[in-house]
PDB file of C-alpha atoms in Angstrom:
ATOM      1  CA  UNK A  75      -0.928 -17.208  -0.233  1.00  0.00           C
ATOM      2  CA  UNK A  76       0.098 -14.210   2.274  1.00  0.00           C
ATOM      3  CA  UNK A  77       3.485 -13.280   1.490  1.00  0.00           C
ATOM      4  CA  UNK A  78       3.638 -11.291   4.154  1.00  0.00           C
ATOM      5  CA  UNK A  79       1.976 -11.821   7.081  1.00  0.00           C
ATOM      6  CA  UNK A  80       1.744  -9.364  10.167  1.00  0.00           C
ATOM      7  CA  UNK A  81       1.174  -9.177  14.078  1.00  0.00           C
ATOM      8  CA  UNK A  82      -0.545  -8.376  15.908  1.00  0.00           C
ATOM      9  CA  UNK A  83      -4.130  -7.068  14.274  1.00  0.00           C
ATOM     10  CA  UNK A  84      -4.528  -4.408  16.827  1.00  0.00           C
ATOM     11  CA  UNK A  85      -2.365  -3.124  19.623  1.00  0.00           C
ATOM     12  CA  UNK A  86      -3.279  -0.506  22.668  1.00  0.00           C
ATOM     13  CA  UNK A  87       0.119   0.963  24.282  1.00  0.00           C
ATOM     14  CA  UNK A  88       0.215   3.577  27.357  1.00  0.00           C
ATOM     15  CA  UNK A  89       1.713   6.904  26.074  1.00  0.00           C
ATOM     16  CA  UNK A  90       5.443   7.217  26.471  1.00  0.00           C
ATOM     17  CA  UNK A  91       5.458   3.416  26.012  1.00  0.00           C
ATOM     18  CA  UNK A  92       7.059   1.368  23.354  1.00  0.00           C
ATOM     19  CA  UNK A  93       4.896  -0.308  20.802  1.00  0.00           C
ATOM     20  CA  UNK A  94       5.823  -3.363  18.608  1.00  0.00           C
ATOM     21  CA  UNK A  95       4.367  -4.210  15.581  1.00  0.00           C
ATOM     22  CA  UNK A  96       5.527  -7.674  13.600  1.00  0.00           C
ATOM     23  CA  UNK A  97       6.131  -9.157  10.177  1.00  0.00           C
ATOM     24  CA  UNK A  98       7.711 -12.168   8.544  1.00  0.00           C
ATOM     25  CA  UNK A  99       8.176 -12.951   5.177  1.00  0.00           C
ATOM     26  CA  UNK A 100       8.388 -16.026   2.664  1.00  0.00           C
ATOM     27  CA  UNK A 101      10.230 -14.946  -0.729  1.00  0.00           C
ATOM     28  CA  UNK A 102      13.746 -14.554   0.055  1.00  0.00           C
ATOM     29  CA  UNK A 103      14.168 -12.543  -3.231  1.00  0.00           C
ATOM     30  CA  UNK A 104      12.330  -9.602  -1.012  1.00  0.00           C
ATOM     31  CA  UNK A 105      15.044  -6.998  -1.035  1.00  0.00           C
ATOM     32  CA  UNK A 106      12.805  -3.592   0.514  1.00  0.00           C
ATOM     33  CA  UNK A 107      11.024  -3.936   3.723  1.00  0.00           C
ATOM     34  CA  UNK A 108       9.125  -0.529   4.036  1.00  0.00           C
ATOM     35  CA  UNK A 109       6.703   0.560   6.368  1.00  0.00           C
ATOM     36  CA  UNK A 110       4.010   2.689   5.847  1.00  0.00           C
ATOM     37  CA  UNK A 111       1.410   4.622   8.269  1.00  0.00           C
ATOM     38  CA  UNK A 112      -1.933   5.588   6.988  1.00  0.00           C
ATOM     39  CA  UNK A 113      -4.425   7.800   9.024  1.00  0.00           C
ATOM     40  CA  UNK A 114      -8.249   7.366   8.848  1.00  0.00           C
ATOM     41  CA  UNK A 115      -9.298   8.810   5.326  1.00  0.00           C
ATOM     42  CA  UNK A 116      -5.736   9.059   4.169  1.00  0.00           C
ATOM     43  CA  UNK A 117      -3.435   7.286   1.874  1.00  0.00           C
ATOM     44  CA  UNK A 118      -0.568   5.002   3.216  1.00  0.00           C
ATOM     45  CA  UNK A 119       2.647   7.242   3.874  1.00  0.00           C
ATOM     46  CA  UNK A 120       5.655   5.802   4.226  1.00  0.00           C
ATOM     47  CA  UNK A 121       7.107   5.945   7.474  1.00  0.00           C
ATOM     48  CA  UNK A 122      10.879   4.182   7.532  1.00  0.00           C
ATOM     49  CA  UNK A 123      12.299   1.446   5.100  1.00  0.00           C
ATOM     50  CA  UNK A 124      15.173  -0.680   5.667  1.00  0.00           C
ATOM     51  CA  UNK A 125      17.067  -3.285   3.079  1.00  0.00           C
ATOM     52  CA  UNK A 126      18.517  -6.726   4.267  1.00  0.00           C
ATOM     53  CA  UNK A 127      22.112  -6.023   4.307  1.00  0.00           C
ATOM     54  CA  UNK A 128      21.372  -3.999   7.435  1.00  0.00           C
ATOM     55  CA  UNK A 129      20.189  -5.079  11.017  1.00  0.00           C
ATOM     56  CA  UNK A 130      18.578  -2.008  12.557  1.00  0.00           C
ATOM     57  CA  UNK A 131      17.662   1.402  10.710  1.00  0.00           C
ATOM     58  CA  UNK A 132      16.563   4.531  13.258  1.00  0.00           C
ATOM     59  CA  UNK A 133      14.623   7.478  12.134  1.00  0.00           C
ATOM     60  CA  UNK A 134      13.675   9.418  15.145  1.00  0.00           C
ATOM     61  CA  UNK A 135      11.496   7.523  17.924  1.00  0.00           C
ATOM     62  CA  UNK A 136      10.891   4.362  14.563  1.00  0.00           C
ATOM     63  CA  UNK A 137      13.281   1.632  14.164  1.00  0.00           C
ATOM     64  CA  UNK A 138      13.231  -0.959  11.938  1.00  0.00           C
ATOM     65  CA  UNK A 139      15.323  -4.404  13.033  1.00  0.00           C
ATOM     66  CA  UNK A 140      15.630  -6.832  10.389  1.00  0.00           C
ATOM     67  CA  UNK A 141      16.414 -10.296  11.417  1.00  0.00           C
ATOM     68  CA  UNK A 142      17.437 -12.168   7.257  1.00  0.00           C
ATOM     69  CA  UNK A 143      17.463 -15.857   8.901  1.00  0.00           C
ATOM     70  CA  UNK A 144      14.441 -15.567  10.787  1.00  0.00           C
ATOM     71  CA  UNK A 145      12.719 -13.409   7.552  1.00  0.00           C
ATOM     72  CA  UNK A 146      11.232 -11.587  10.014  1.00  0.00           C
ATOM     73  CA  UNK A 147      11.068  -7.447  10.904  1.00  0.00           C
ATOM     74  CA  UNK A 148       9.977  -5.121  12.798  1.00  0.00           C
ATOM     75  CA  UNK A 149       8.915  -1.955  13.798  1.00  0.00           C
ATOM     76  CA  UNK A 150       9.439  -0.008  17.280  1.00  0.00           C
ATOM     77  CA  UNK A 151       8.033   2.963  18.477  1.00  0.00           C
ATOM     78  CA  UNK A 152       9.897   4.612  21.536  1.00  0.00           C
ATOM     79  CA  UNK A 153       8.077   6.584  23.789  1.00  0.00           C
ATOM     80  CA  UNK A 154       4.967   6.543  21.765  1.00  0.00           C
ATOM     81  CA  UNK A 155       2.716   9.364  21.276  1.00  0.00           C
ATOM     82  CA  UNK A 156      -1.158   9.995  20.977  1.00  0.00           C
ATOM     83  CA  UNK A 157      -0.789  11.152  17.562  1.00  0.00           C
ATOM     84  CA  UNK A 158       0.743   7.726  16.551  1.00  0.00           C
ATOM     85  CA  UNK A 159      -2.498   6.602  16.598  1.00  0.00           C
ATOM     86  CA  UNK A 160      -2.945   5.126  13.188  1.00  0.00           C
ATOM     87  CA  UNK A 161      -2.819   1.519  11.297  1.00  0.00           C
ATOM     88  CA  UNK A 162       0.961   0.209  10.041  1.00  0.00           C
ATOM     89  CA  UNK A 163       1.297  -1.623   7.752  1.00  0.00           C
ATOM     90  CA  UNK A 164       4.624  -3.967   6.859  1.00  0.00           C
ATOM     91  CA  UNK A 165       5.137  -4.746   3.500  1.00  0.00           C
ATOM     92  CA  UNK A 166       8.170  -6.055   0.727  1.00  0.00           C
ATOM     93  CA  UNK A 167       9.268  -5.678  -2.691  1.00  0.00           C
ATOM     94  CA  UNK A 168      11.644  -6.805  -5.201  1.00  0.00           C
ATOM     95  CA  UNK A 169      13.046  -3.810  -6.734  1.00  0.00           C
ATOM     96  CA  UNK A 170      16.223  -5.881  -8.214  1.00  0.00           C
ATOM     97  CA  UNK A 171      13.430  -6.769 -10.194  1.00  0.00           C
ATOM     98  CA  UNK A 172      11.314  -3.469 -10.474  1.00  0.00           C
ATOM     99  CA  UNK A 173       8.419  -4.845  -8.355  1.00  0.00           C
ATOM    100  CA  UNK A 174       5.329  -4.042  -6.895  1.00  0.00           C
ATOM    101  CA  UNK A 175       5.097  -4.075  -3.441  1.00  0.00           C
ATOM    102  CA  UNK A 176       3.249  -6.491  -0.969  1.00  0.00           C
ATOM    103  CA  UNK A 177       1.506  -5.186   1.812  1.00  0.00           C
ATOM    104  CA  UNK A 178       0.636  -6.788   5.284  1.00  0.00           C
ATOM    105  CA  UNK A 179      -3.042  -6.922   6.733  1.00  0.00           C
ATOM    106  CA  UNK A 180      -2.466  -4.594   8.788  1.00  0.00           C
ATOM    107  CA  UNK A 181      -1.839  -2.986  12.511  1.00  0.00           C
ATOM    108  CA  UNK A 182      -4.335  -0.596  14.202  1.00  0.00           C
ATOM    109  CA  UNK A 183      -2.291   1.359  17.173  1.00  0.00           C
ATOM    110  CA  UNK A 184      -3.870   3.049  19.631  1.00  0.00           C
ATOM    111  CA  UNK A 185      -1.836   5.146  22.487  1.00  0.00           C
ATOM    112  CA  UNK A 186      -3.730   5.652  25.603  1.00  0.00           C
ATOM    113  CA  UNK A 187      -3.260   9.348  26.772  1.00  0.00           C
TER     114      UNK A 187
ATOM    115  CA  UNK B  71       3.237  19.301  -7.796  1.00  0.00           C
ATOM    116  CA  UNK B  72       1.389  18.779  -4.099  1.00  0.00           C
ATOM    117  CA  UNK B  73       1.005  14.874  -4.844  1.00  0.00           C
ATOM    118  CA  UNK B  74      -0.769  11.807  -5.690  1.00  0.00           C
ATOM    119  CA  UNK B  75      -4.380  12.910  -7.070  1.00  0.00           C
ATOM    120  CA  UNK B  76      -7.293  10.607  -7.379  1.00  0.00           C
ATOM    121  CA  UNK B  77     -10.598  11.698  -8.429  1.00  0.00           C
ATOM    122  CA  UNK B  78     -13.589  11.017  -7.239  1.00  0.00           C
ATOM    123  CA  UNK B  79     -13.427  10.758  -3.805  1.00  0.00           C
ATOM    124  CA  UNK B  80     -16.223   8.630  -3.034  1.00  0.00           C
ATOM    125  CA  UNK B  81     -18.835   7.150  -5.277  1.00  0.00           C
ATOM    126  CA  UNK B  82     -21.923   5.385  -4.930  1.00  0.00           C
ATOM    127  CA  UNK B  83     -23.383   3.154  -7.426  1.00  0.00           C
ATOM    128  CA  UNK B  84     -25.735   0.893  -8.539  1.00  0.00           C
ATOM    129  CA  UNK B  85     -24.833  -2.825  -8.903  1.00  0.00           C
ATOM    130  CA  UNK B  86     -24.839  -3.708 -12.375  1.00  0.00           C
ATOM    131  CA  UNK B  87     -23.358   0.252 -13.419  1.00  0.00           C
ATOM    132  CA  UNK B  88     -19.982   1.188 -14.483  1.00  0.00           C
ATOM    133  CA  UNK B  89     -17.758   3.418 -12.795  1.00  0.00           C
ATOM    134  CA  UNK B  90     -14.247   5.220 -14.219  1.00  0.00           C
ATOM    135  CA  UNK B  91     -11.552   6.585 -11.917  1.00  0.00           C
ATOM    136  CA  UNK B  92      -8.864   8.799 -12.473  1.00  0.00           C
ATOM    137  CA  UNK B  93      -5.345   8.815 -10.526  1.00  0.00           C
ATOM    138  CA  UNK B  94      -2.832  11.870 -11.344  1.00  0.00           C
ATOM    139  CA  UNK B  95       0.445  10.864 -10.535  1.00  0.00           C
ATOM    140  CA  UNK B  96       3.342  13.222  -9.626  1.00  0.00           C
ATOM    141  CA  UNK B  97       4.386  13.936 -12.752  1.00  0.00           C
ATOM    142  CA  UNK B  98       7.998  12.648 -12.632  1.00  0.00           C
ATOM    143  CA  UNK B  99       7.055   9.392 -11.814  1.00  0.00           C
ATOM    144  CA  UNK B 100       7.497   6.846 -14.345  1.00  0.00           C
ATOM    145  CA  UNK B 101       5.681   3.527 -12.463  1.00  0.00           C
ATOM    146  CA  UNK B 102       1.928   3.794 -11.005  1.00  0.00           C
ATOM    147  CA  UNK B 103       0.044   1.052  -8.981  1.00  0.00           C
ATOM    148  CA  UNK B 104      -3.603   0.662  -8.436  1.00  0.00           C
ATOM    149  CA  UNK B 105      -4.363  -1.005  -5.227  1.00  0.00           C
ATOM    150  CA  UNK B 106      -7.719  -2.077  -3.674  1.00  0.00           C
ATOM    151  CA  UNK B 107      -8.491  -1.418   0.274  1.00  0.00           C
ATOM    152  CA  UNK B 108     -11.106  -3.232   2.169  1.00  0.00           C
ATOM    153  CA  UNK B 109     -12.314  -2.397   5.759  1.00  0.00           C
ATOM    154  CA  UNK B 110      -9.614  -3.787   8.295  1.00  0.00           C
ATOM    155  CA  UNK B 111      -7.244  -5.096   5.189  1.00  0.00           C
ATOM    156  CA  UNK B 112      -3.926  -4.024   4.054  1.00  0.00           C
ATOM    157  CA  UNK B 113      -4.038  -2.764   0.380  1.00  0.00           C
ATOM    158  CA  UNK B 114      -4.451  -5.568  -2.554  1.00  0.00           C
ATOM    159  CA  UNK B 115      -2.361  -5.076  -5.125  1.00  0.00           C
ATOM    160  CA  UNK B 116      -4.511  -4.357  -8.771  1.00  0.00           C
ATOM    161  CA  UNK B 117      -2.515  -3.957 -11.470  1.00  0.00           C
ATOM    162  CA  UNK B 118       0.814  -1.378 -12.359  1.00  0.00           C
ATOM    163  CA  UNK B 119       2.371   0.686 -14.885  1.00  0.00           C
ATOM    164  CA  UNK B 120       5.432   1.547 -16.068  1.00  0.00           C
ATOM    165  CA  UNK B 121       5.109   4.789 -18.258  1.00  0.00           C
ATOM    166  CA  UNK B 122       2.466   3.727 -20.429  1.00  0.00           C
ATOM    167  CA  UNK B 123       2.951   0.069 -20.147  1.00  0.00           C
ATOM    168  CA  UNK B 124       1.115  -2.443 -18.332  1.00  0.00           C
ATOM    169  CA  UNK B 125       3.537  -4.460 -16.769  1.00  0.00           C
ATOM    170  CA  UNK B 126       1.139  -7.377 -14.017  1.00  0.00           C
ATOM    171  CA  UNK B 127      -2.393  -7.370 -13.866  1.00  0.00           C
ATOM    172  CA  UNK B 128      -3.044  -9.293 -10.306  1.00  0.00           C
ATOM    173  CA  UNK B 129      -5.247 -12.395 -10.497  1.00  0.00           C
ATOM    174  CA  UNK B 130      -7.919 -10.207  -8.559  1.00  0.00           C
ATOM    175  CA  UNK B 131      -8.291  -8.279 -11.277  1.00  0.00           C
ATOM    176  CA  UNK B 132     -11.627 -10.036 -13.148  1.00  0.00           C
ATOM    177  CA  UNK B 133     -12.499  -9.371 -16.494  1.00  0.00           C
ATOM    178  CA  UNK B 134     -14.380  -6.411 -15.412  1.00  0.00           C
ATOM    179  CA  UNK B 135     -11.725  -4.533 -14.385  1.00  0.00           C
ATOM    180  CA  UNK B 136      -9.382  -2.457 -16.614  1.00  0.00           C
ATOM    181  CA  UNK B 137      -6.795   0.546 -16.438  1.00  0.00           C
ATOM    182  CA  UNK B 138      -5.290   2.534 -18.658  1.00  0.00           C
ATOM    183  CA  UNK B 139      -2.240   5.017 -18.526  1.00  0.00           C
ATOM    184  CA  UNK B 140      -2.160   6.691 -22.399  1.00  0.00           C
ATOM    185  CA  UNK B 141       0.641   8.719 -22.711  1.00  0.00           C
ATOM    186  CA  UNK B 142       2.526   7.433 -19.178  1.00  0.00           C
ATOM    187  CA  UNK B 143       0.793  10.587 -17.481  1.00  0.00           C
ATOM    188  CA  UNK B 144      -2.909   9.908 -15.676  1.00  0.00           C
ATOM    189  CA  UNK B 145      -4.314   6.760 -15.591  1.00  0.00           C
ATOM    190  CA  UNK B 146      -8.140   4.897 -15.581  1.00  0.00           C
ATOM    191  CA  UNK B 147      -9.840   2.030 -13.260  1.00  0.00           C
ATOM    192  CA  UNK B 148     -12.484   1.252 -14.832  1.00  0.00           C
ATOM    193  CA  UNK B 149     -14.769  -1.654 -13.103  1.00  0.00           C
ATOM    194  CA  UNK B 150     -18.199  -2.671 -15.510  1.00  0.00           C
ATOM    195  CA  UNK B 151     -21.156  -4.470 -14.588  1.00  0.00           C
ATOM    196  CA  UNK B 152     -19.609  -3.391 -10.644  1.00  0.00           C
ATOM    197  CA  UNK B 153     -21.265  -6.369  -8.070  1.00  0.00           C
ATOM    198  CA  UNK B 154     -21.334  -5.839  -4.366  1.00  0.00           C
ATOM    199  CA  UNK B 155     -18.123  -7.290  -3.763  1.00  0.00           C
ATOM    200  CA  UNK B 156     -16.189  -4.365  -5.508  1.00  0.00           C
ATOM    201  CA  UNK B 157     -16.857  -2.184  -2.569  1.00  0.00           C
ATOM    202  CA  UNK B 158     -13.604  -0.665  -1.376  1.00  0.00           C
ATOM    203  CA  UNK B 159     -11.429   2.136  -1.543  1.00  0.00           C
ATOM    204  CA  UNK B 160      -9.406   2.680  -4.405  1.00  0.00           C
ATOM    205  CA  UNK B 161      -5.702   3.328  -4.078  1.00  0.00           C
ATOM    206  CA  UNK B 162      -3.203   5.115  -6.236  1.00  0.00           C
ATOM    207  CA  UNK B 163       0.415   5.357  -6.187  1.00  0.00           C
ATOM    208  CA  UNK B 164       3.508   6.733  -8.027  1.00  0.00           C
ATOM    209  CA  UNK B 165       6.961   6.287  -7.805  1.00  0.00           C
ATOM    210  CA  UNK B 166      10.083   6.215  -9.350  1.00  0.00           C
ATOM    211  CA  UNK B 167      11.270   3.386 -10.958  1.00  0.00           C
ATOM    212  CA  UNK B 168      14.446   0.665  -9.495  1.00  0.00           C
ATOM    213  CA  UNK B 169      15.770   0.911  -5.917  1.00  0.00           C
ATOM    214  CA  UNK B 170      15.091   2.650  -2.839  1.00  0.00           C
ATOM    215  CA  UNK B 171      12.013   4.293  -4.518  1.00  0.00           C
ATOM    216  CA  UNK B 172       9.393   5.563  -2.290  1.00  0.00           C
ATOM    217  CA  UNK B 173       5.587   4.809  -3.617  1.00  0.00           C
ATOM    218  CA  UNK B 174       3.507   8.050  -2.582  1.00  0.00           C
ATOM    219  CA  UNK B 175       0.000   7.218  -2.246  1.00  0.00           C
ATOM    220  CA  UNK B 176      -3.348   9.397  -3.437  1.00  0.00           C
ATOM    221  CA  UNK B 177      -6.142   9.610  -0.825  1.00  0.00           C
ATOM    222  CA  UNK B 178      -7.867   6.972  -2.565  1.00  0.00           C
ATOM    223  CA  UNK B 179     -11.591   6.805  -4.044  1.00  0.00           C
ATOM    224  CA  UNK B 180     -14.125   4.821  -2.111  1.00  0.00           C
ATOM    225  CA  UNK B 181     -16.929   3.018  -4.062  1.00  0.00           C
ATOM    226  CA  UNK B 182     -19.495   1.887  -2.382  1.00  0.00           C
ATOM    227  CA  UNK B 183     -22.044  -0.306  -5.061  1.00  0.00           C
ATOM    228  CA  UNK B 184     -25.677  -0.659  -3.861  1.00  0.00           C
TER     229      UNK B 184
END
């Protein structure tokens, strides 16, 4: 069972354009939606984490909108770069709970130059 | 403190061999996850700790598989009798415990069993 489940697998976006990356969820207990970035040979970093009491978190060119009814989030990158270049992964947690956290399958990104 | 250490950073072994890793947390952090990457997959959750205490051991995890954190500080993967199938990288993380908590991630250890 894929508790969350993320869209789409792989994703090519001009530079300066805006890239989209998907999730949706199934355990309404979820209470931390957190995405993380990882780089070829690198650990996953996080990258911008939003709860569901908000909408929309910004953090520089990354937004996170959060739609509760739908369970569904996502992640947009304005005017995206070369070195965005990377997989993204969604994921969730329970930390009302103290929880581990559940990660998505995956994004890979690639920004045309 | 410049992070999440795991050592080794790659490993190749025979099938049928056992293999030990170690993950050095930052040394605040009171919770540490194992997680298990495959090529093209988002990481598997393994097991986690809270200071010294196993707290969920995923179904993954076979019989073959254990970890270890004495003291709360480093912990241990170790995988015996290691099968094809247990090729992957190796993920560590640390965090603080309850909300808002950011999980840092090591560079992970890839095993590669031939």
């Amino acid at each position: 069972q894929q508790q969350v489940k993320q869209s789409p697998q792989s994703l090519i976006v001009q530079k300066g354009g805006i890239s989209i990356i998907n999730c949706a969820y199934e355990n309404t207990a979820f209470d931390y939606f957190p995405w993380y970035q990882q780089f070829p040979g690198k650990g996953p970093a996080l990258l911008i984490a939003i709860r569901p009491d908000v909408s929309e978190k910004k953090e520089g060119r990354f937004t996170i909108s959060f739609n509760k009814s739908a369970k569904q989030f996502s992640l947009h990158i304005m005017d995206s770069q070369p070195g965005d270049s990377a997989t993204y992964f969604c994921a969730a947690s329970r930390t009302n709970r103290d929880d581990k956290i559940i990660f998505g399958k995956g994004t890979r990104l690639h920004i045309l130059p | 403190d410049t992070g999440v250490s795991q050592d080794p950073r790659h490993k190749i072994t025979k099938r049928g061999q056992n293999v030990t890793f170690r993950c050095d947390p930052i040394s605040e952090h009171n919770r540490l996850y194992w997680y298990r990457q495959t090529l093209g997959q988002g990481p598997e959750f393994l097991t986690y700790f809270q200071n010294e205490a196993q707290l969920e051991k995923s179904r993954l995890l076979s019989d073959r598989f254990s970890a270890e954190r004495p003291k709360g500080s480093f912990s241990t993967l170790e995988i015996q009798r290691t099968e094809q199938g247990d090729s992957a990288m190796y993920l560590c993380a640390s965090s603080f415990s309850g909300v808002d908590t950011e999980a840092f991630f090591g560079q992970g250890t890839r095993l590669t069993v031939v």
